[in-house]
XYZ file of N, CA and C in Angstrom:
387
model
N 122.544 105.162 115.962
C 121.949 105.892 115.140
C 121.311 104.899 114.111
N 120.276 105.735 113.512
C 119.418 104.751 112.463
C 120.323 104.697 111.087
N 119.986 103.580 110.551
C 120.382 103.602 109.158
C 119.838 104.713 108.205
N 120.284 105.052 107.243
C 119.571 106.311 106.294
C 119.882 105.731 105.012
N 118.752 105.962 104.243
C 118.635 105.645 102.837
C 118.165 106.675 101.958
N 119.010 107.494 101.342
C 118.299 108.584 100.528
C 117.476 108.092 99.370
N 116.648 109.014 99.226
C 115.493 108.383 98.282
C 115.316 109.255 97.059
N 115.423 108.785 95.691
C 114.812 109.817 94.677
C 113.571 109.171 94.201
N 113.326 110.707 94.655
C 111.561 110.756 94.027
C 111.345 110.480 92.662
N 110.685 109.712 92.202
C 110.324 109.717 90.583
C 109.123 110.674 90.071
N 108.833 111.121 89.032
C 107.617 111.767 88.552
C 106.797 111.266 88.677
N 106.690 109.700 88.446
C 105.347 108.993 88.923
C 104.932 108.802 90.304
N 105.808 109.033 91.061
C 105.406 109.099 92.881
C 104.598 109.900 93.099
N 104.283 111.161 92.189
C 103.673 112.638 92.701
C 102.219 112.295 91.791
N 101.106 112.459 92.803
C 100.084 112.493 92.185
C 99.441 113.574 91.632
N 98.112 113.842 91.438
C 97.569 114.793 90.699
C 97.578 115.938 91.757
N 97.708 115.947 93.110
C 97.554 117.018 94.053
C 98.952 117.426 94.117
N 100.016 117.145 93.634
C 101.203 117.374 93.655
C 102.030 117.146 94.517
N 101.624 116.198 95.225
C 102.467 115.461 96.398
C 102.602 113.894 96.273
N 103.556 113.429 96.825
C 104.008 112.119 96.918
C 102.762 111.098 97.416
N 102.352 110.313 96.854
C 100.855 109.499 97.300
C 101.356 108.683 98.183
N 100.489 108.421 99.125
C 100.524 108.064 100.456
C 101.282 106.206 100.389
N 100.483 106.022 99.503
C 100.922 104.346 99.212
C 102.473 104.327 98.344
N 103.117 105.282 97.859
C 104.205 105.335 97.471
C 105.368 105.281 98.661
N 104.828 106.354 99.681
C 105.497 106.524 100.866
C 105.820 104.940 101.653
N 104.696 104.400 101.542
C 104.934 102.947 101.922
C 105.955 102.109 101.267
N 106.103 102.208 99.847
C 107.138 101.602 98.944
C 108.479 101.975 99.579
N 108.650 103.543 100.025
C 109.828 104.042 100.537
C 110.211 103.114 101.826
N 109.122 103.045 102.650
C 109.637 102.465 103.864
C 109.968 100.955 103.645
N 109.473 100.125 102.781
C 109.861 98.755 102.352
C 111.372 98.976 101.773
N 111.801 100.149 101.131
C 113.243 100.224 100.463
C 114.283 100.333 101.593
N 113.695 101.086 102.861
C 114.253 101.223 103.959
C 114.664 99.952 104.401
N 113.726 99.021 104.814
C 113.863 97.945 105.640
C 114.751 97.181 105.024
N 114.415 96.846 103.395
C 115.214 96.087 102.644
C 116.991 96.206 102.570
N 116.968 97.391 102.633
C 118.738 98.167 102.799
C 119.055 97.890 104.127
N 118.304 98.041 105.098
C 118.600 97.947 106.507
C 119.085 96.376 106.658
N 118.272 95.340 106.462
C 118.311 94.176 106.500
C 119.590 93.640 105.795
N 119.778 93.893 104.464
C 121.031 93.537 103.719
C 122.297 93.916 104.270
N 122.226 95.537 104.739
C 123.598 95.931 105.296
C 123.808 95.400 106.748
N 122.785 94.699 107.178
C 123.066 93.801 108.341
C 123.213 92.375 108.541
N 123.604 92.100 107.429
C 123.860 90.672 106.834
C 122.432 89.929 106.997
N 121.378 90.400 106.861
C 120.096 89.648 106.537
C 119.707 89.460 105.385
N 120.109 89.420 104.333
C 119.540 89.443 102.969
C 118.358 88.910 102.701
N 116.919 89.672 102.695
C 115.824 88.789 102.762
C 115.394 87.572 102.214
N 116.210 87.727 100.935
C 116.105 86.817 99.757
C 116.659 85.484 99.529
N 117.614 85.281 100.745
C 118.572 84.400 100.613
C 118.476 83.227 101.673
N 118.032 83.657 103.044
C 118.291 82.652 103.990
C 116.936 82.072 104.222
N 117.066 80.992 104.951
C 115.825 80.069 105.222
C 115.382 80.929 106.498
N 115.847 81.473 107.556
C 115.167 82.516 108.487
C 115.023 83.390 107.931
N 114.047 84.395 108.081
C 114.001 85.730 107.657
C 112.638 86.352 108.620
N 112.437 87.703 108.411
C 111.592 88.254 109.264
C 110.280 88.687 108.067
N 109.162 88.760 108.589
C 108.068 89.206 107.871
C 106.966 89.929 109.005
N 106.313 90.849 107.761
C 105.505 92.121 108.221
C 104.261 91.293 109.036
N 103.992 91.729 110.055
C 102.861 91.203 111.025
C 101.882 92.403 111.262
N 102.503 93.547 111.544
C 101.538 94.803 111.694
C 102.459 95.744 111.412
N 101.605 96.655 110.758
C 102.063 98.368 110.342
C 101.064 99.318 110.784
N 101.825 100.372 111.281
C 101.280 101.705 111.341
C 101.802 102.835 111.358
N 101.220 103.658 110.519
C 101.830 104.871 109.558
C 101.118 106.319 110.100
N 101.941 106.985 110.446
C 101.701 108.532 110.101
C 102.015 109.326 109.454
N 101.109 110.257 108.346
C 101.612 110.835 107.601
C 101.608 112.489 108.204
N 102.713 112.998 108.527
C 102.783 114.200 109.260
C 102.839 115.286 108.120
N 103.289 115.243 107.078
C 104.081 116.544 106.355
C 103.938 115.910 104.813
N 103.460 116.890 103.769
C 103.497 116.372 102.466
C 105.060 116.570 101.850
N 104.808 115.463 100.909
C 106.405 115.494 100.391
C 106.090 115.951 99.054
N 106.566 117.018 98.464
C 106.486 117.302 96.805
C 107.886 116.722 96.156
N 107.410 116.842 94.823
C 108.422 116.303 93.793
C 109.991 116.641 93.966
N 110.331 117.803 94.316
C 111.685 118.499 94.386
C 112.254 118.395 95.966
N 111.539 117.956 96.738
C 112.247 117.715 98.152
C 113.240 116.513 97.951
N 114.296 116.554 98.963
C 115.014 115.867 99.294
C 114.922 114.872 100.520
N 114.687 113.523 100.178
C 114.059 112.843 101.519
C 115.105 111.628 101.487
N 114.914 111.161 102.823
C 115.758 110.036 103.086
C 114.707 109.423 104.303
N 114.671 107.705 104.040
C 114.356 106.917 105.330
C 115.209 106.627 105.958
N 114.782 106.490 107.418
C 115.814 106.370 108.764
C 115.069 105.078 109.418
N 116.246 104.103 109.460
C 115.374 102.640 109.916
C 116.144 102.277 111.383
N 115.688 102.212 112.244
C 116.221 101.408 113.502
C 115.144 100.496 114.113
N 115.925 99.619 114.793
C 115.113 98.500 115.931
C 114.831 99.133 117.029
N 113.805 99.068 117.227
C 113.378 99.750 118.680
C 113.646 98.617 119.805
N 112.870 97.322 119.280
C 113.390 96.403 120.200
C 113.132 95.073 119.550
N 113.622 93.778 120.132
C 113.603 92.652 119.796
C 113.047 91.763 120.807
N 112.033 90.791 120.549
C 111.924 90.008 121.274
C 111.618 88.533 121.123
N 111.240 87.771 121.810
C 111.304 86.255 121.379
C 111.489 85.895 120.003
N 110.168 85.965 119.409
C 109.622 85.831 117.784
C 109.620 86.898 117.241
N 109.418 88.013 117.608
C 109.418 89.299 117.062
C 110.341 90.309 117.317
N 110.024 91.614 116.423
C 111.195 92.813 116.751
C 109.901 93.921 116.295
N 110.564 95.227 116.498
C 109.798 96.253 116.202
C 110.881 97.391 115.815
N 110.388 97.879 114.639
C 111.124 98.716 113.650
C 110.495 100.103 113.741
N 111.245 101.080 113.715
C 110.755 102.421 113.505
C 111.221 102.984 112.424
N 110.621 103.634 111.811
C 111.215 104.134 110.408
C 110.519 105.635 110.214
N 111.528 106.660 109.572
C 110.746 107.812 109.359
C 111.215 107.931 108.080
N 110.579 109.158 107.487
C 110.855 109.702 106.236
C 111.157 111.261 106.610
N 112.211 111.647 106.222
C 112.558 112.756 106.528
C 113.045 113.591 105.576
N 112.580 115.046 105.602
C 113.380 115.977 104.635
C 114.476 116.091 105.102
N 115.631 116.019 104.469
C 117.290 116.013 104.568
C 117.458 117.395 104.707
N 116.964 118.311 103.805
C 117.338 119.875 103.866
C 117.120 120.314 105.245
N 115.960 120.320 106.024
C 115.460 120.639 107.310
C 115.253 120.156 108.376
N 115.277 118.571 108.221
C 115.218 117.741 109.119
C 113.709 117.480 109.449
N 112.852 118.121 109.094
C 111.196 117.529 108.898
C 110.581 116.316 108.994
N 110.073 115.884 109.945
C 109.600 114.406 109.644
C 108.307 114.374 108.805
N 108.532 113.728 107.566
C 107.067 113.680 106.806
C 106.398 112.499 107.224
N 106.731 111.274 107.450
C 105.927 110.173 107.929
C 106.522 109.248 108.726
N 106.210 108.763 109.739
C 106.549 107.833 110.776
C 105.817 106.301 110.560
N 106.534 105.427 110.647
C 106.106 103.937 110.136
C 106.362 103.280 111.422
N 105.766 102.484 112.268
C 106.090 101.360 113.405
C 105.696 100.312 112.914
N 106.559 99.234 112.574
C 106.634 97.876 112.092
C 106.665 96.933 113.021
N 105.987 95.835 113.426
C 106.256 94.665 113.948
C 106.327 93.620 112.809
N 107.876 92.845 112.944
C 108.127 91.500 112.150
C 108.386 90.633 112.819
N 107.665 89.530 112.323
C 107.904 88.232 112.981
C 108.971 87.116 112.697
N 109.642 86.676 113.057
C 110.552 85.600 112.529
C 109.956 84.347 111.811
N 110.466 84.241 110.848
C 109.771 83.234 109.884
C 110.703 82.151 109.279
N 110.636 81.110 108.961
C 111.301 80.027 108.745
C 110.761 79.427 107.379
N 111.753 79.640 106.212
C 110.987 79.404 105.004
C 110.698 77.859 104.763
N 111.668 77.309 105.134
C 111.465 75.635 104.966
C 110.372 75.054 105.850
N 109.773 75.609 106.920
C 108.661 74.894 107.587
C 107.630 75.841 107.168
N 107.750 77.113 106.982
C 106.798 77.833 106.697
C 105.896 78.484 107.893
N 106.499 78.342 108.836
C 106.082 78.833 110.349
C 107.001 79.870 111.059
N 106.330 80.861 111.582
C 106.895 81.859 112.611
C 107.766 81.190 113.857
N 109.299 81.438 113.828
C 110.124 80.870 114.835
C 110.811 81.809 115.698
N 111.495 81.367 116.376
C 112.285 82.195 117.583
C 113.282 82.890 116.607
N 113.692 84.117 117.108
C 114.782 84.750 116.504
C 115.839 83.935 116.979
N 116.828 83.490 115.925
C 118.135 83.039 116.468
C 119.107 83.905 116.944
N 120.031 83.237 118.014
C 120.851 84.274 118.716
C 121.856 84.967 117.854
N 122.097 84.619 116.824
C 123.185 85.395 115.922
C 122.450 86.393 115.264
N 121.237 86.223 114.827
C 120.226 87.247 113.991
C 120.238 88.254 115.107
N 119.660 87.639 116.427
C 119.477 88.834 117.666
C 120.580 89.774 117.914
N 121.827 89.115 118.028
C 123.009 90.008 118.015
C 123.442 90.857 117.096
N 122.700 90.707 115.970
C 122.933 91.654 114.854
C 122.004 92.932 114.937
N 120.391 92.358 115.180
C 119.676 93.348 115.313
C 119.857 94.386 116.777
N 120.202 93.704 117.607
C 120.456 94.421 118.653
C 121.525 95.803 118.882
N 122.554 95.704 117.746
C 123.455 96.344 117.804
C 123.038 97.926 117.782
């Protein structure tokens, strides 16, 4: 089951075309990742080991309007030696319509050394659930 985070659309998220701006949707994906990692015991701002984005690929499938009820779904697709792939979707919770899809590759990173690093076994166990 993916982790689901309801999103409240703010007035300033909507552009002059009447839909949520694509750049704002990227912020929704970031919120989804942040909550996912926090709820899985990996608060990104605290630990020496963390993950950082090295690649993003986004498809915008359907407009999001101000009064839509949406959520970000986040799940780990795969875990490699030093990286992991995350799949996210912004969905309209009323009808299940997928509005945007994001594939993200994140690399293990050690703050104290400033370098990429192998994902530790205890983190791997959390991510592979």
